[in-house]
Coordinates of C-alpha atoms and ligand atoms in Angstrom, one line a residue:
Chain I
M1 CA 0.0 0.0 0.0
K2 CA 1.2 3.5 -0.8
P3 CA 1.9 5.6 2.4
D4 CA -0.5 8.5 3.1
L5 CA 1.5 11.7 2.5
S6 CA -1.4 14.1 3.0
V7 CA -1.1 16.9 5.4
K8 CA -3.9 18.9 6.9
I9 CA -3.5 22.6 7.9
K10 CA -6.7 24.3 9.1
D11 CA -9.4 23.1 6.8
I12 CA -7.2 22.4 3.8
T13 CA -5.9 18.9 3.0
F14 CA -2.7 19.1 0.9
R15 CA -2.0 15.9 -1.0
N16 CA 1.6 15.8 0.2
P17 CA 4.0 17.9 2.1
V18 CA 6.1 19.2 -0.8
T19 CA 5.7 22.8 -1.9
V20 CA 7.8 25.6 -3.3
A21 CA 9.2 28.8 -1.7
S22 CA 7.8 32.1 -2.8
G23 CA 9.8 33.8 -5.6
T24 CA 11.6 30.7 -6.7
F25 CA 9.0 29.0 -8.8
G26 CA 8.2 31.6 -11.4
S27 CA 4.7 33.0 -11.9
E28 CA 3.2 31.4 -14.9
G29 CA 4.2 27.9 -15.4
E30 CA 8.0 28.3 -15.9
Y31 CA 8.5 24.8 -14.4
Q32 CA 5.9 23.1 -16.6
G33 CA 7.7 20.3 -18.4
W34 CA 9.9 19.8 -15.4
V35 CA 7.3 19.6 -12.7
D36 CA 3.8 18.1 -12.7
Y37 CA 2.0 21.0 -10.9
E38 CA -0.8 18.6 -10.0
K39 CA 1.6 16.5 -8.0
L40 CA 2.8 19.3 -5.7
G41 CA 1.3 19.6 -2.2
A42 CA 0.8 23.4 -2.8
I43 CA 1.9 26.2 -5.1
V44 CA 3.2 29.4 -3.5
T45 CA 3.4 32.5 -5.7
K46 CA 6.1 35.2 -5.8
T47 CA 5.2 38.1 -3.6
V48 CA 2.3 40.3 -4.9
T49 CA 2.1 43.9 -3.9
R50 CA -0.7 46.5 -4.2
K51 CA 1.0 48.5 -6.9
P52 CA 3.3 47.1 -9.6
R53 CA 7.0 47.1 -8.6
E54 CA 9.9 47.3 -11.1
G55 CA 12.3 45.6 -8.6
N56 CA 15.8 46.6 -7.8
P57 CA 18.5 47.6 -10.3
M58 CA 21.0 45.1 -11.6
P59 CA 23.0 43.2 -10.6
R60 CA 20.5 41.4 -8.5
I61 CA 22.1 38.0 -7.8
Y62 CA 25.5 36.7 -6.7
E63 CA 26.6 33.2 -6.1
T64 CA 28.2 32.4 -2.7
P65 CA 29.5 29.1 -1.2
A66 CA 26.6 26.7 -1.1
G67 CA 24.0 29.3 -2.0
M68 CA 23.4 32.7 -3.4
L69 CA 22.5 36.3 -2.5
N70 CA 19.5 37.9 -4.2
A71 CA 18.1 41.4 -4.2
I72 CA 15.2 41.1 -6.6
G73 CA 13.2 43.7 -4.8
L74 CA 9.8 42.1 -5.1
Q75 CA 9.4 42.7 -8.8
N76 CA 5.8 42.0 -9.7
K77 CA 2.9 43.5 -11.7
G78 CA 0.7 44.3 -8.8
I79 CA -2.5 42.7 -7.4
E80 CA -4.8 43.8 -10.2
E81 CA -2.8 42.3 -13.0
F82 CA -2.1 39.2 -10.8
I83 CA -5.8 38.6 -10.4
E84 CA -6.6 39.3 -14.0
K85 CA -3.7 37.5 -15.7
K86 CA -2.2 34.9 -13.3
I87 CA -5.2 33.6 -11.5
P88 CA -6.7 32.1 -14.7
F89 CA -3.5 30.0 -15.1
F90 CA -3.6 28.7 -11.6
S91 CA -7.4 28.0 -11.8
K92 CA -6.7 25.2 -14.2
I93 CA -4.5 23.4 -11.7
R94 CA -6.1 21.6 -8.8
T95 CA -3.2 22.1 -6.4
P96 CA -4.0 24.5 -3.5
L97 CA -2.7 28.0 -4.3
I98 CA -1.1 30.1 -1.7
V99 CA -0.6 33.7 -2.6
N100 CA 2.3 35.5 -0.9
I101 CA 1.7 39.2 -0.3
A102 CA 3.7 42.2 1.0
G103 CA 3.0 45.8 1.8
E104 CA 4.5 48.9 3.3
S105 CA 1.7 49.5 5.7
V106 CA -0.9 47.5 7.6
E107 CA -3.5 48.9 5.2
D108 CA -1.6 47.5 2.2
Y109 CA -1.7 44.0 3.7
V110 CA -5.4 44.3 4.6
C111 CA -6.3 45.5 1.2
L112 CA -4.4 42.7 -0.5
A113 CA -5.8 40.0 1.8
E114 CA -9.3 41.3 1.3
K115 CA -9.0 41.2 -2.5
L116 CA -7.8 37.6 -2.4
S117 CA -10.4 36.5 0.1
H118 CA -13.1 36.6 -2.5
L119 CA -11.2 34.3 -4.9
K120 CA -12.1 30.6 -4.9
E121 CA -8.9 29.8 -6.7
V122 CA -6.9 31.0 -3.6
S123 CA -6.6 28.5 -0.7
G124 CA -4.3 30.6 1.5
V125 CA -2.5 33.8 2.0
E126 CA 1.1 34.0 3.0
L127 CA 2.2 37.3 4.7
N128 CA 5.7 38.2 3.7
I129 CA 6.7 40.3 6.7
S130 CA 10.3 39.3 6.2
C131 CA 11.7 40.5 2.9
P132 CA 15.2 41.9 3.4
N133 CA 15.4 43.5 -0.1
V134 CA 12.9 46.4 0.1
K135 CA 12.5 49.4 2.3
K136 CA 10.4 48.6 5.3
G137 CA 10.6 44.9 4.3
L138 CA 11.6 43.6 7.7
E139 CA 9.8 46.2 9.8
F140 CA 6.7 44.1 10.6
C141 CA 8.8 41.2 11.6
A142 CA 11.2 43.2 13.8
Q143 CA 8.9 43.8 16.7
P144 CA 6.2 41.6 18.2
G145 CA 3.8 44.6 18.5
L146 CA 3.9 45.4 14.8
A147 CA 3.7 41.7 13.8
Y148 CA 0.6 41.4 16.1
E149 CA -1.0 44.4 14.5
V150 CA -0.6 43.3 10.8
V151 CA -1.6 39.7 11.5
S152 CA -4.7 40.5 13.5
E153 CA -5.9 43.1 11.0
V154 CA -5.5 40.7 8.1
R155 CA -7.1 37.9 10.2
S156 CA -10.2 40.1 10.6
V157 CA -10.7 40.4 6.8
T158 CA -10.0 36.9 5.6
P159 CA -11.3 33.5 6.6
K160 CA -8.7 31.8 4.4
L161 CA -5.7 29.9 5.6
L162 CA -3.3 32.5 6.9
I163 CA 0.4 31.8 7.0
T164 CA 3.0 34.3 8.3
K165 CA 6.4 34.1 6.8
V166 CA 9.1 35.0 9.4
S167 CA 12.7 36.1 9.3
P168 CA 15.5 34.9 11.4
E169 CA 16.6 38.5 11.7
A170 CA 13.9 39.4 14.2
H171 CA 15.7 40.3 17.4
D172 CA 13.0 38.6 19.5
F173 CA 12.1 35.8 17.1
L174 CA 10.0 33.7 19.4
G175 CA 8.3 36.9 20.7
V176 CA 7.3 37.7 17.1
V177 CA 6.1 34.1 16.6
E178 CA 4.1 34.3 19.8
A179 CA 2.5 37.6 18.8
C180 CA 1.5 36.1 15.4
V181 CA 0.0 33.1 17.1
K182 CA -2.0 35.3 19.4
A183 CA -3.1 37.4 16.5
G184 CA -4.6 34.4 14.8
T185 CA -2.1 33.1 12.2
D186 CA -2.9 29.5 11.2
A187 CA 0.7 28.6 10.3
F188 CA 4.2 29.9 9.7
T189 CA 6.7 29.7 6.9
A190 CA 10.2 29.7 8.2
I191 CA 12.6 31.1 7.1
N192 CA 13.0 33.9 4.6
T193 CA 16.5 34.7 3.5
I194 CA 19.2 36.1 5.7
R195 CA 20.8 39.5 4.8
G196 CA 24.3 39.2 3.4
M197 CA 26.8 41.1 1.3
A198 CA 29.7 40.5 -1.1
I199 CA 32.3 42.9 -2.5
D200 CA 34.1 42.9 -5.8
V201 CA 37.7 43.5 -4.7
E202 CA 38.9 44.8 -8.1
A203 CA 36.2 47.4 -8.4
R204 CA 35.8 47.8 -4.6
R205 CA 32.1 47.8 -5.1
P206 CA 29.3 45.7 -3.6
R207 CA 28.4 42.8 -5.9
L208 CA 24.7 43.7 -5.7
A209 CA 23.4 47.1 -6.8
N210 CA 21.2 47.0 -3.6
V211 CA 24.4 46.5 -1.5
F212 CA 22.6 43.8 0.7
G213 CA 20.9 40.7 -0.6
G214 CA 19.1 37.8 1.0
L215 CA 21.2 34.6 1.4
S216 CA 19.5 31.4 0.5
G217 CA 20.4 27.8 -0.4
P218 CA 22.1 25.0 1.6
A219 CA 24.3 27.6 3.4
I220 CA 21.3 28.7 5.5
R221 CA 19.8 25.2 6.0
P222 CA 21.1 24.5 9.5
V223 CA 19.9 27.9 10.6
A224 CA 16.5 27.3 9.1
L225 CA 16.3 23.9 10.8
R226 CA 17.0 25.4 14.1
Y227 CA 14.3 28.0 13.8
V228 CA 11.7 25.5 12.6
Y229 CA 12.6 23.3 15.6
E230 CA 12.4 26.2 18.0
I231 CA 9.0 27.2 16.8
K232 CA 7.7 23.6 17.1
R233 CA 9.2 23.2 20.6
R234 CA 7.4 26.2 21.9
F235 CA 4.1 26.3 19.9
D236 CA 1.6 23.9 18.6
V237 CA 1.3 25.5 15.2
P238 CA 2.0 24.1 11.7
V239 CA 5.2 25.2 10.1
I240 CA 6.1 25.2 6.4
A241 CA 9.9 24.9 6.3
A242 CA 12.1 26.7 3.8
G243 CA 15.9 27.1 3.7
G244 CA 18.3 25.2 1.5
I245 CA 16.1 22.2 1.0
C246 CA 17.7 20.3 -2.0
C247 CA 17.1 16.6 -1.5
T248 CA 15.0 14.1 0.3
N249 CA 17.3 13.9 3.3
D250 CA 17.1 17.7 3.8
A251 CA 13.3 17.6 3.6
L252 CA 13.1 14.7 6.1
E253 CA 15.3 16.7 8.6
F254 CA 12.7 19.4 8.6
I255 CA 9.7 17.0 8.9
I256 CA 11.3 15.1 11.7
A257 CA 12.0 18.5 13.4
G258 CA 8.2 19.1 13.2
A259 CA 7.5 20.8 9.8
H260 CA 4.1 20.1 8.2
M261 CA 5.4 21.0 4.8
V262 CA 8.7 21.6 3.1
A263 CA 9.2 24.4 0.6
V264 CA 11.8 23.9 -2.1
G265 CA 13.4 27.3 -3.0
T266 CA 16.8 28.0 -4.5
A267 CA 17.2 24.3 -5.3
N268 CA 14.6 24.7 -8.1
F269 CA 17.1 26.9 -9.9
V270 CA 19.8 24.2 -9.9
E271 CA 17.5 21.1 -10.3
P272 CA 14.2 22.0 -11.9
R273 CA 12.8 18.6 -10.9
A274 CA 13.9 18.9 -7.2
T275 CA 10.4 18.9 -5.9
M276 CA 9.4 15.8 -7.8
E277 CA 12.6 14.0 -6.7
I278 CA 12.0 14.9 -3.1
L279 CA 8.4 13.8 -3.2
S280 CA 9.3 10.3 -4.5
G281 CA 12.2 10.2 -2.0
I282 CA 9.8 10.8 1.0
E283 CA 7.4 8.2 -0.3
K284 CA 10.3 5.7 -0.6
Y285 CA 11.5 6.5 3.0
L286 CA 8.1 5.8 4.4
G287 CA 7.6 2.7 2.2
E288 CA 10.9 1.2 3.2
R289 CA 10.1 1.6 6.9
R290 CA 6.5 0.3 6.4
L291 CA 5.2 3.6 7.8
E292 CA 1.6 4.2 6.8
S293 CA 1.6 8.0 7.0
I294 CA 3.8 11.0 7.2
D295 CA 2.2 11.7 10.6
E296 CA 4.4 8.9 11.9
V297 CA 7.5 10.9 11.0
R298 CA 6.6 14.5 11.7
G299 CA 8.0 15.9 14.9
T300 CA 9.6 12.6 16.0
V301 CA 13.1 14.0 16.6
K302 CA 14.5 12.3 19.7
V303 CA 16.1 14.9 21.9
D304 CA 17.5 13.9 25.2
C305 CA 17.5 17.2 26.9
Chain X
M1 CA 8.3 31.0 -31.5
R2 CA 7.4 27.3 -31.4
K3 CA 7.4 25.8 -28.0
I4 CA 10.0 23.2 -27.5
K5 CA 10.5 21.1 -24.4
P6 CA 14.0 21.4 -22.9
V7 CA 15.9 18.4 -21.7
D8 CA 18.2 17.8 -18.8
E9 CA 20.5 14.8 -18.7
W10 CA 24.0 13.7 -17.7
V11 CA 26.2 13.4 -20.7
T12 CA 29.7 12.0 -21.3
I13 CA 32.6 14.2 -22.4
R14 CA 33.9 13.2 -25.8
E15 CA 36.7 15.7 -26.0
N16 CA 37.9 18.7 -23.9
I17 CA 40.8 20.5 -25.6
R18 CA 42.7 23.8 -25.5
L19 CA 42.4 25.7 -28.8
T20 CA 44.6 28.6 -27.8
P21 CA 46.1 29.6 -24.4
R22 CA 42.8 31.3 -23.7
L23 CA 40.1 29.3 -25.4
L24 CA 39.0 25.8 -24.8
K25 CA 36.4 23.5 -26.4
V26 CA 34.4 20.7 -24.8
S27 CA 32.1 18.4 -26.7
F28 CA 29.6 15.7 -25.8
D29 CA 27.0 13.6 -27.4
F30 CA 23.4 14.7 -26.6
P31 CA 21.2 13.7 -29.5
K32 CA 17.9 15.1 -28.1
L33 CA 19.5 18.5 -27.5
A34 CA 21.4 18.5 -30.8
K35 CA 18.1 18.0 -32.6
I36 CA 16.2 20.9 -31.1
A37 CA 18.9 23.5 -30.3
R38 CA 18.9 26.6 -32.5
P39 CA 21.5 29.4 -32.9
G40 CA 21.6 31.8 -30.0
Q41 CA 20.3 29.3 -27.5
F42 CA 22.2 28.3 -24.4
L43 CA 22.4 25.5 -21.9
Q44 CA 22.8 25.3 -18.2
M45 CA 25.7 23.1 -17.1
A46 CA 26.2 21.4 -13.8
I47 CA 29.9 20.7 -13.7
E48 CA 30.1 18.8 -10.4
D49 CA 27.7 16.3 -9.0
A50 CA 28.1 17.7 -5.5
R51 CA 26.5 21.0 -6.2
D52 CA 29.8 22.8 -5.7
P53 CA 29.9 25.3 -7.3
F54 CA 26.2 25.6 -6.4
L55 CA 24.6 27.2 -9.4
R56 CA 24.8 25.9 -13.0
R57 CA 26.9 27.7 -15.5
P58 CA 25.3 29.1 -18.7
F59 CA 27.1 28.4 -22.0
T60 CA 26.1 29.1 -25.6
V61 CA 25.8 26.3 -28.1
Y62 CA 29.0 26.8 -30.2
R63 CA 28.5 24.0 -32.8
V64 CA 26.3 21.1 -33.5
K65 CA 27.6 18.1 -35.5
R66 CA 25.0 15.4 -35.8
N67 CA 24.5 14.2 -32.2
T68 CA 27.4 16.1 -30.8
I69 CA 27.3 19.5 -29.1
E70 CA 30.4 21.7 -28.8
I71 CA 30.9 24.5 -26.3
L72 CA 33.6 27.2 -26.6
Y73 CA 34.8 28.5 -23.3
E74 CA 37.5 30.4 -21.4
V75 CA 38.6 29.9 -17.8
V76 CA 37.4 32.8 -15.6
G77 CA 36.6 31.3 -12.2
K78 CA 36.0 28.2 -10.3
G79 CA 33.3 26.6 -12.5
S80 CA 35.1 27.1 -15.8
R81 CA 38.4 25.9 -14.2
L82 CA 36.8 22.7 -13.0
L83 CA 35.4 22.3 -16.5
S84 CA 38.8 22.7 -18.0
E85 CA 40.2 19.9 -15.8
K86 CA 37.5 17.4 -16.9
K87 CA 38.7 14.5 -19.0
K88 CA 37.2 12.5 -21.8
G89 CA 34.7 10.1 -20.3
E90 CA 33.8 12.3 -17.3
R91 CA 30.2 13.5 -16.9
L92 CA 28.4 16.9 -17.1
K93 CA 24.7 17.6 -16.5
I94 CA 23.3 19.6 -19.3
M95 CA 19.9 21.4 -19.4
G96 CA 18.7 23.0 -22.6
P97 CA 18.1 24.5 -25.0
L98 CA 17.2 27.7 -23.2
G99 CA 16.4 31.2 -24.4
N100 CA 15.3 32.6 -27.7
T101 CA 17.2 32.5 -31.0
F102 CA 18.7 34.8 -33.5
T103 CA 16.3 36.0 -36.3
M104 CA 16.9 33.5 -39.1
S105 CA 14.4 34.7 -41.7
L106 CA 16.2 37.8 -43.0
K107 CA 16.2 38.3 -46.7
K108 CA 18.6 40.3 -48.9
R109 CA 20.7 41.5 -46.0
I110 CA 24.4 41.3 -45.4
H111 CA 24.8 39.4 -42.1
V112 CA 27.6 40.6 -40.0
A113 CA 28.4 38.6 -36.8
V114 CA 30.4 40.6 -34.3
G115 CA 32.0 38.7 -31.4
G116 CA 34.1 39.9 -28.5
G117 CA 36.4 37.2 -27.3
V118 CA 34.4 34.0 -26.5
G119 CA 31.4 36.0 -27.6
I120 CA 32.1 34.7 -31.1
A121 CA 30.7 31.3 -29.9
P122 CA 27.0 31.5 -31.0
F123 CA 28.0 32.7 -34.5
I124 CA 29.7 29.5 -35.5
F125 CA 26.4 27.7 -34.9
L126 CA 24.6 30.6 -36.6
G127 CA 26.9 30.2 -39.6
Q128 CA 26.1 26.5 -39.8
R129 CA 22.4 27.3 -40.2
M130 CA 22.3 30.4 -42.3
P131 CA 24.7 32.5 -44.4
V132 CA 26.9 34.8 -42.3
H133 CA 28.8 37.1 -44.7
Y134 CA 31.2 38.5 -42.2
F135 CA 32.7 37.2 -38.9
L136 CA 34.2 40.1 -37.0
M137 CA 36.1 39.0 -33.9
G138 CA 37.8 41.2 -31.3
A139 CA 40.1 40.2 -28.5
R140 CA 42.8 41.7 -26.3
S141 CA 45.5 39.7 -28.0
K142 CA 45.8 36.8 -30.5
E143 CA 45.4 34.2 -27.7
G144 CA 41.8 35.3 -27.4
L145 CA 41.0 34.8 -31.1
L146 CA 39.5 31.7 -32.5
P147 CA 42.0 29.7 -34.7
N148 CA 41.2 29.7 -38.4
A149 CA 40.6 25.9 -38.4
E150 CA 37.5 26.5 -36.2
F151 CA 35.9 28.4 -39.1
R152 CA 36.1 25.4 -41.4
G153 CA 33.0 25.0 -43.5
L154 CA 32.0 28.6 -43.1
T155 CA 32.2 30.9 -46.1
G156 CA 32.0 34.3 -44.5
K157 CA 34.9 36.7 -44.5
K158 CA 36.8 36.9 -41.3
I159 CA 38.2 40.1 -39.9
F160 CA 40.1 40.0 -36.7
A161 CA 41.0 42.9 -34.4
T162 CA 43.3 42.8 -31.3
E163 CA 43.9 45.6 -28.8
D164 CA 47.6 44.9 -28.8
G165 CA 47.8 44.4 -32.5
S166 CA 49.3 40.9 -32.2
C167 CA 46.9 39.6 -34.9
G168 CA 44.7 41.3 -37.5
M169 CA 43.8 45.0 -37.2
K170 CA 45.0 46.9 -34.2
G171 CA 42.2 48.2 -32.0
F172 CA 38.7 47.3 -31.1
V173 CA 36.2 45.2 -33.1
T174 CA 34.4 48.5 -34.0
A175 CA 37.4 49.2 -36.3
A176 CA 36.7 46.0 -38.1
L177 CA 33.0 47.0 -38.4
E178 CA 34.0 50.4 -39.9
K179 CA 36.0 48.5 -42.5
V180 CA 33.0 46.5 -43.4
I181 CA 30.8 49.5 -43.7
R182 CA 33.3 51.1 -46.0
E183 CA 33.6 47.9 -48.0
V184 CA 29.9 47.4 -48.5
G185 CA 29.1 51.1 -49.0
D186 CA 25.5 51.0 -48.1
A187 CA 25.3 50.5 -44.3
G188 CA 21.5 50.1 -44.4
K189 CA 22.1 46.7 -46.1
L190 CA 23.9 45.3 -43.1
Y191 CA 22.3 43.4 -40.3
L192 CA 24.4 42.9 -37.1
F193 CA 24.5 40.0 -34.7
V194 CA 26.5 40.9 -31.6
C195 CA 27.7 39.1 -28.6
G196 CA 30.5 40.0 -26.1
P197 CA 31.4 42.1 -23.1
K198 CA 29.0 45.0 -22.2
K199 CA 31.5 47.7 -23.2
M200 CA 31.8 46.2 -26.7
L201 CA 28.1 45.8 -27.1
E202 CA 27.6 49.4 -26.3
A203 CA 30.3 50.6 -28.7
V204 CA 28.9 48.5 -31.5
M205 CA 25.3 49.6 -30.8
E206 CA 26.4 53.2 -30.7
M207 CA 28.0 52.8 -34.1
A208 CA 25.0 51.0 -35.5
E209 CA 22.8 53.9 -34.4
R210 CA 25.1 56.4 -36.0
F211 CA 25.1 54.5 -39.3
G212 CA 21.5 53.4 -39.2
I213 CA 22.3 49.7 -39.1
E214 CA 19.8 47.3 -37.7
G215 CA 20.6 44.3 -35.6
E216 CA 20.3 42.2 -32.5
A217 CA 22.5 41.5 -29.5
S218 CA 22.8 38.5 -27.1
M219 CA 22.6 40.0 -23.6
D220 CA 24.3 37.7 -21.2
E221 CA 23.7 38.3 -17.5
R222 CA 24.5 36.4 -14.4
M223 CA 21.9 33.7 -14.1
A224 CA 20.5 31.4 -11.5
C225 CA 17.5 29.5 -12.9
G226 CA 18.0 30.1 -16.6
I227 CA 14.2 29.6 -17.2
G228 CA 12.6 32.9 -16.2
A229 CA 11.8 32.0 -12.6
C230 CA 14.1 34.0 -10.4
L231 CA 14.1 37.4 -12.1
G232 CA 17.8 37.7 -11.4
C233 CA 19.1 38.2 -15.0
M234 CA 17.1 41.3 -16.1
V235 CA 17.8 43.4 -19.2
K236 CA 16.5 46.9 -19.5
T237 CA 14.2 47.3 -22.5
R238 CA 11.8 50.0 -23.7
D239 CA 9.1 47.8 -22.3
G240 CA 10.7 47.5 -18.8
Y241 CA 12.8 44.8 -17.4
K242 CA 12.9 41.5 -19.3
T243 CA 14.6 38.3 -18.4
S244 CA 17.7 37.7 -20.3
C245 CA 17.3 33.9 -20.0
K246 CA 13.8 33.6 -21.2
D247 CA 12.8 36.7 -23.1
G248 CA 16.3 36.8 -24.5
T249 CA 19.2 36.3 -24.6
V250 CA 18.7 37.9 -28.0
F251 CA 17.2 41.3 -28.2
N252 CA 16.7 43.7 -31.1
F253 CA 18.8 46.9 -30.8
K254 CA 15.5 48.8 -31.1
D255 CA 14.2 47.3 -27.8
L256 CA 17.3 47.8 -25.7
L257 CA 17.9 50.7 -23.3
V258 CA 21.6 51.1 -22.8
D259 CA 22.7 53.3 -19.9
Ligands
FAD1 C1 23.6 33.0 -21.9 C2 25.1 32.9 -21.6 C3 25.9 32.3 -22.4 C4 27.3 32.1 -22.2 N1 28.1 31.5 -23.1 C5 29.4 31.3 -22.8 C6 30.2 30.6 -23.7 O1 29.7 30.1 -24.7 N2 31.5 30.5 -23.4 C7 32.0 31.0 -22.2 O2 33.3 30.9 -22.0 N3 31.3 31.7 -21.4 C8 30.0 31.9 -21.6 N4 29.2 32.6 -20.8 C9 29.8 33.1 -19.5 C10 29.9 31.9 -18.6 O3 28.6 31.6 -18.1 C11 30.8 32.3 -17.4 O4 32.1 32.5 -17.8 C12 30.8 31.2 -16.3 O5 29.5 31.1 -15.7 C13 31.8 31.5 -15.3 O6 31.7 30.6 -14.2 P1 33.0 30.4 -13.2 O7 32.5 29.6 -12.1 O8 34.2 30.0 -14.0 O9 33.3 31.9 -12.8 P2 32.9 32.6 -11.4 O10 33.3 34.1 -11.6 O11 33.6 31.9 -10.3 O12 31.4 32.5 -11.3 C14 30.6 33.0 -10.3 C15 29.2 33.3 -10.7 O13 29.1 34.3 -11.7 C16 28.6 33.9 -12.9 N5 29.4 34.5 -14.0 C17 30.7 34.7 -14.0 N6 31.1 35.3 -15.2 C18 29.9 35.4 -15.9 C19 29.7 35.9 -17.2 N7 30.6 36.5 -18.0 N8 28.4 35.9 -17.6 C20 27.4 35.3 -16.9 N9 27.6 34.8 -15.7 C21 28.9 34.9 -15.2 C22 28.7 32.4 -12.8 O14 27.8 31.7 -13.6 C23 28.5 32.1 -11.4 O15 27.2 32.1 -11.0 C24 27.8 32.7 -21.0 C25 27.0 33.4 -20.1 C26 25.6 33.5 -20.4 C27 24.8 34.3 -19.5
FMN2 C1 15.6 34.7 -6.1 C2 14.7 34.6 -4.9 C3 13.5 35.3 -4.8 C4 12.7 35.3 -3.7 N1 11.6 36.0 -3.7 C5 10.8 35.9 -2.6 C6 9.6 36.6 -2.5 O1 9.2 37.3 -3.5 N2 8.8 36.5 -1.4 C7 9.2 35.8 -0.3 O2 8.5 35.7 0.7 N3 10.4 35.1 -0.3 C8 11.2 35.2 -1.4 N4 12.3 34.4 -1.4 C9 12.7 33.6 -0.3 C10 12.4 32.2 -0.4 O3 11.0 32.0 -0.6 C11 12.9 31.3 0.7 O4 12.2 31.7 1.9 C12 14.4 31.4 1.0 O5 15.0 31.6 -0.3 C13 14.9 30.3 1.7 O6 14.7 29.0 1.1 P1 15.8 28.4 0.0 O7 17.1 28.4 0.7 O8 15.3 27.0 -0.2 O9 15.8 29.2 -1.2 C14 13.2 34.5 -2.6 C15 14.3 33.7 -2.7 C16 15.1 33.8 -3.8 C17 16.4 33.0 -3.8
FES3 S1 18.2 33.4 -14.6 FE1 16.4 33.2 -13.4 S2 15.1 34.6 -14.5 FE2 16.8 34.5 -15.8

């Protein structure tokens, strides 16, 4: 018998725990031909904002050991065009769609969440309060008070699955998480990228036009794992893990630490089929151990202290 | 453009040789890719199995011979150095073809390919598939110029320019272009295909504008995904930022905004 990979968060049943990290999976089927979108547990969009954003100047990316820096700057066409042009594409796919949103004010987040709450194609909203590459990007994640305000205001306008995406850069990380839980978030995505920098020693200039960029890839995986574990140790709330997940083993580490789902990010750029390979790897891991369901693996890390 | 499905497979190196002190050539059999690749397109190469270096490296298709693909490259950093150390029989993971292609349906034009250094690479493949009347190649010195033997089977006239004057005309590739303009007389008849360092592209496009010459350029940017997903490789166009990897790499001069 095939093991049961399905995962339930709030009122949504995802067919398996494998999803993608915002901003790493394109916006209109770039991975078709590599990935069967119907086989993913969920699809997460690139961040959508109220107004179109051109994004940061070039250069925007720089490779680093076991990862990369990016400062894309939330380039997107804005919510109106997203609803008009992108939603029709996703409506043909039966996989739950999670739309990632970001704003510069509480009002922005509320407006975006409200617009999306009317769409049957949208299963969930992910609040990006942790983008390091735009002005005010990290503000809402920096203090528990602000995080509480934005999550509770959004909560009051949408009954949909509400996920808060957090940054490891919050000074009081667990305080922010607690505030979001109290404000009514249904789940967390952890983690967003970590701010970094690189310099061209010939030109003596930063490698990125934005100076700072978000570090992603395997380089941040141990950090991400620690944060996922810390959230799960303190709170009974579902977590979608992100941070350097490249293969089955990586994904299982996060699930054993307690993650409900695993989001493949930067690895998509290197191995476009990474999600599909991880999915079959998890299935194989369960099958070989005669485990009937992913529930028998989640959060089973044995810690002696 | 017709929609083709790219492929991604491990291939075995047939040959990996040095052509000049600066230029190397690696070849491998990849029948599926050889069949669908078109001039101007590139591939994403994983050089090591262990994801170190982490990202794939983009390389243009240099030549297609039946089932064999050839890549022309120079050593500039870790990835290309590791590639240069690979031996016949070792493996590479190749994903492609990616990006758009040069315009192939031009009539009654004199096709001039302008390559800076290794930027000559896509034009050998272009020359295999349509008449290229002139190959202009610029480099710092003769070590950066493609040996004559590599142009075998191509009929176009070759004009070389080196900055140190060690081979061909002394100066930049724009000097070679000026020579062609004089030779042909009517600049409006020319159509340029350009690939190379940014400074060279700008100089050539500036000249093209001055003489009213049409053409297109391959805009190579640092890439992560190579398929339009990360928005890391943007090119400034009159219509806003476009991805080099998916909307390009080939853009018409008319659409480009050069700072
Ligand atoms: C579409 C396209 C086609 C190309 N075709 C060829 C070709 O046919 N032959 C050839 O020799 N080179 C080609 N290049 C450049 C080639 O990709 C780089 O030389 C190579 O990636 C360098 O890798 P590295 O590890 O040796 O250098 P490093 O400097 O160590 O690389 C670090 C990072 O920067 C990127 N990078 C470094 N230089 C360049 C560059 N000039 N352009 C884009 N990315 C760069 C690398 O991909 C990597 O992500 C092409 C680039 C693009 C975008
Ligand atoms: C190129 C790039 C673009 C990204 N864009 C977004 C974005 O728009 N919104 C967001 O919430 N996270 C964005 N992220 C962060 C990822 O979703 C993810 O949280 C982070 O990269 C860590 O996972 P990874 O190491 O597997 O990539 C982006 C990451 C990368 C590399
Ligand atoms: S390299 Fe990712 S969009 Fe071009």
